Amino acid sequence: MGDYADDDIVLHPAWRTASDPGDLVGKATVLARQDALLKSHRGTMVMDVESISANDSFGTVLGTIRTQYPQVAAIPFCGVWRFRNGRIVEHWENAYNAQDDVRKLTQGHE
């Protein structure tokens, strides 16, 4: 993602709520969060992509995130991306049951 993210990218994490959107702003912040999440799963996290649909402005990716650590989990997701001039400027993470699913992904690693 680092090659395509705009410097001012905005990430709307799956754990957001109406009262606390928890948005992350800036390429360095978004990439650091991504790296920390991957490292916390000790190399066991994979994304099984089922479909991709995109045009010049938006993209969606449907699939399942799978991990073996800190516990075995398979979480359906739909990522939505917004592009400007070929760069990622915004990304919405959407998990099937965000609060429970994110807890599975981050248990003991927050």
Short mmCIF file of C-alpha atoms in Angstrom, two decimals:
data_model
loop_
_atom_site.label_atom_id
_atom_site.label_comp_id
_atom_site.label_asym_id
_atom_site.label_seq_id
_atom_site.Cartn_x
_atom_site.Cartn_y
_atom_site.Cartn_z
CA MET A 1 0.00 0.00 0.00
CA GLY A 2 2.92 2.30 0.62
CA ASP A 3 3.56 2.72 -3.10
CA TYR A 4 0.01 3.88 -3.79
CA ALA A 5 -1.11 5.75 -0.66
CA ASP A 6 -1.36 9.53 -0.80
CA ASP A 7 0.58 11.41 1.89
CA ASP A 8 -2.75 12.60 3.35
CA ILE A 9 -4.57 9.24 3.26
CA VAL A 10 -7.41 8.78 5.75
CA LEU A 11 -8.11 5.33 7.19
CA HIS A 12 -11.47 4.63 8.80
CA PRO A 13 -10.72 1.52 10.92
CA ALA A 14 -13.23 -1.27 11.44
CA TRP A 15 -13.44 -0.48 15.16
CA ARG A 16 -14.90 3.02 14.60
CA THR A 17 -18.18 4.09 16.15
CA ALA A 18 -20.41 7.13 15.63
CA SER A 19 -19.13 8.67 18.85
CA ASP A 20 -15.47 7.79 18.18
CA PRO A 21 -14.64 7.54 14.49
CA GLY A 22 -11.01 6.71 15.35
CA ASP A 23 -9.77 7.86 11.96
CA LEU A 24 -6.06 7.63 11.19
CA VAL A 25 -4.59 10.39 9.02
CA GLY A 26 -1.37 10.43 7.06
CA LYS A 27 0.64 7.84 5.17
CA ALA A 28 3.18 7.23 7.94
CA THR A 29 0.45 6.70 10.56
CA VAL A 30 -1.59 4.35 8.36
CA LEU A 31 1.44 2.28 7.33
CA ALA A 32 2.69 2.05 10.93
CA ARG A 33 -0.71 0.73 12.02
CA GLN A 34 -0.71 -1.81 9.18
CA ASP A 35 2.81 -3.00 10.03
CA ALA A 36 2.01 -3.29 13.75
CA LEU A 37 -1.12 -5.33 13.03
CA LEU A 38 0.73 -7.73 10.74
CA LYS A 39 3.60 -8.17 13.22
CA SER A 40 1.18 -8.82 16.08
CA HIS A 41 -0.07 -11.90 14.24
CA ARG A 42 3.40 -13.41 13.92
CA GLY A 43 3.14 -13.91 10.19
CA THR A 44 -0.15 -15.84 10.33
CA MET A 45 -2.52 -13.17 8.98
CA VAL A 46 -3.64 -13.56 5.38
CA MET A 47 -6.39 -12.00 3.31
CA ASP A 48 -8.29 -14.39 1.07
CA VAL A 49 -9.64 -12.08 -1.62
CA GLU A 50 -12.88 -13.21 -3.23
CA SER A 51 -13.63 -10.26 -5.50
CA ILE A 52 -12.34 -6.86 -6.54
CA SER A 53 -14.30 -4.14 -8.29
CA ALA A 54 -12.77 -0.76 -9.13
CA ASN A 55 -12.88 2.25 -11.40
CA ASP A 56 -10.87 5.49 -11.39
CA SER A 57 -12.63 6.79 -8.27
CA PHE A 58 -13.53 3.83 -6.03
CA GLY A 59 -12.64 0.24 -5.35
CA THR A 60 -14.03 -2.56 -3.22
CA VAL A 61 -12.43 -5.77 -2.05
CA LEU A 62 -14.46 -8.62 -0.55
CA GLY A 63 -12.89 -11.54 1.24
CA THR A 64 -11.93 -13.16 4.51
CA ILE A 65 -9.10 -12.29 6.89
CA ARG A 66 -7.62 -15.41 8.44
CA THR A 67 -5.20 -15.65 11.33
CA GLN A 68 -3.81 -18.30 13.65
CA TYR A 69 -2.55 -15.93 16.36
CA PRO A 70 -3.51 -14.79 18.99
CA GLN A 71 -6.37 -17.18 18.21
CA VAL A 72 -7.75 -18.89 15.13
CA ALA A 73 -10.15 -16.53 13.38
CA ALA A 74 -11.80 -16.14 9.98
CA ILE A 75 -13.43 -12.73 9.53
CA PRO A 76 -15.39 -11.67 6.43
CA PHE A 77 -14.51 -8.15 5.26
CA CYS A 78 -15.34 -5.52 2.65
CA GLY A 79 -12.72 -2.84 2.10
CA VAL A 80 -13.77 0.34 0.30
CA TRP A 81 -11.14 2.55 -1.27
CA ARG A 82 -11.32 6.06 -2.76
CA PHE A 83 -8.76 7.15 -5.34
CA ARG A 84 -7.64 10.53 -6.65
CA ASN A 85 -5.17 10.81 -9.52
CA GLY A 86 -4.30 7.13 -9.15
CA ARG A 87 -3.49 7.46 -5.43
CA ILE A 88 -5.34 6.00 -2.41
CA VAL A 89 -6.79 8.94 -0.48
CA GLU A 90 -9.30 7.15 1.73
CA HIS A 91 -9.95 3.61 2.95
CA TRP A 92 -12.84 2.19 4.97
CA GLU A 93 -12.27 -1.11 6.75
CA ASN A 94 -15.49 -3.05 7.24
CA ALA A 95 -15.60 -6.34 9.12
CA TYR A 96 -18.62 -8.59 9.40
CA ASN A 97 -19.00 -8.07 13.16
CA ALA A 98 -16.51 -5.27 13.72
CA GLN A 99 -16.41 -5.04 17.50
CA ASP A 100 -16.10 -8.78 18.11
CA ASP A 101 -13.89 -9.38 15.07
CA VAL A 102 -11.43 -6.62 15.93
CA ARG A 103 -11.26 -7.95 19.49
CA LYS A 104 -10.22 -11.34 18.02
CA LEU A 105 -7.55 -9.69 15.88
CA THR A 106 -6.09 -7.54 18.65
CA GLN A 107 -6.63 -9.59 21.80
CA GLY A 108 -3.54 -9.14 23.94
CA HIS A 109 -1.88 -6.85 21.35
CA GLU A 110 -3.49 -3.45 21.83
#
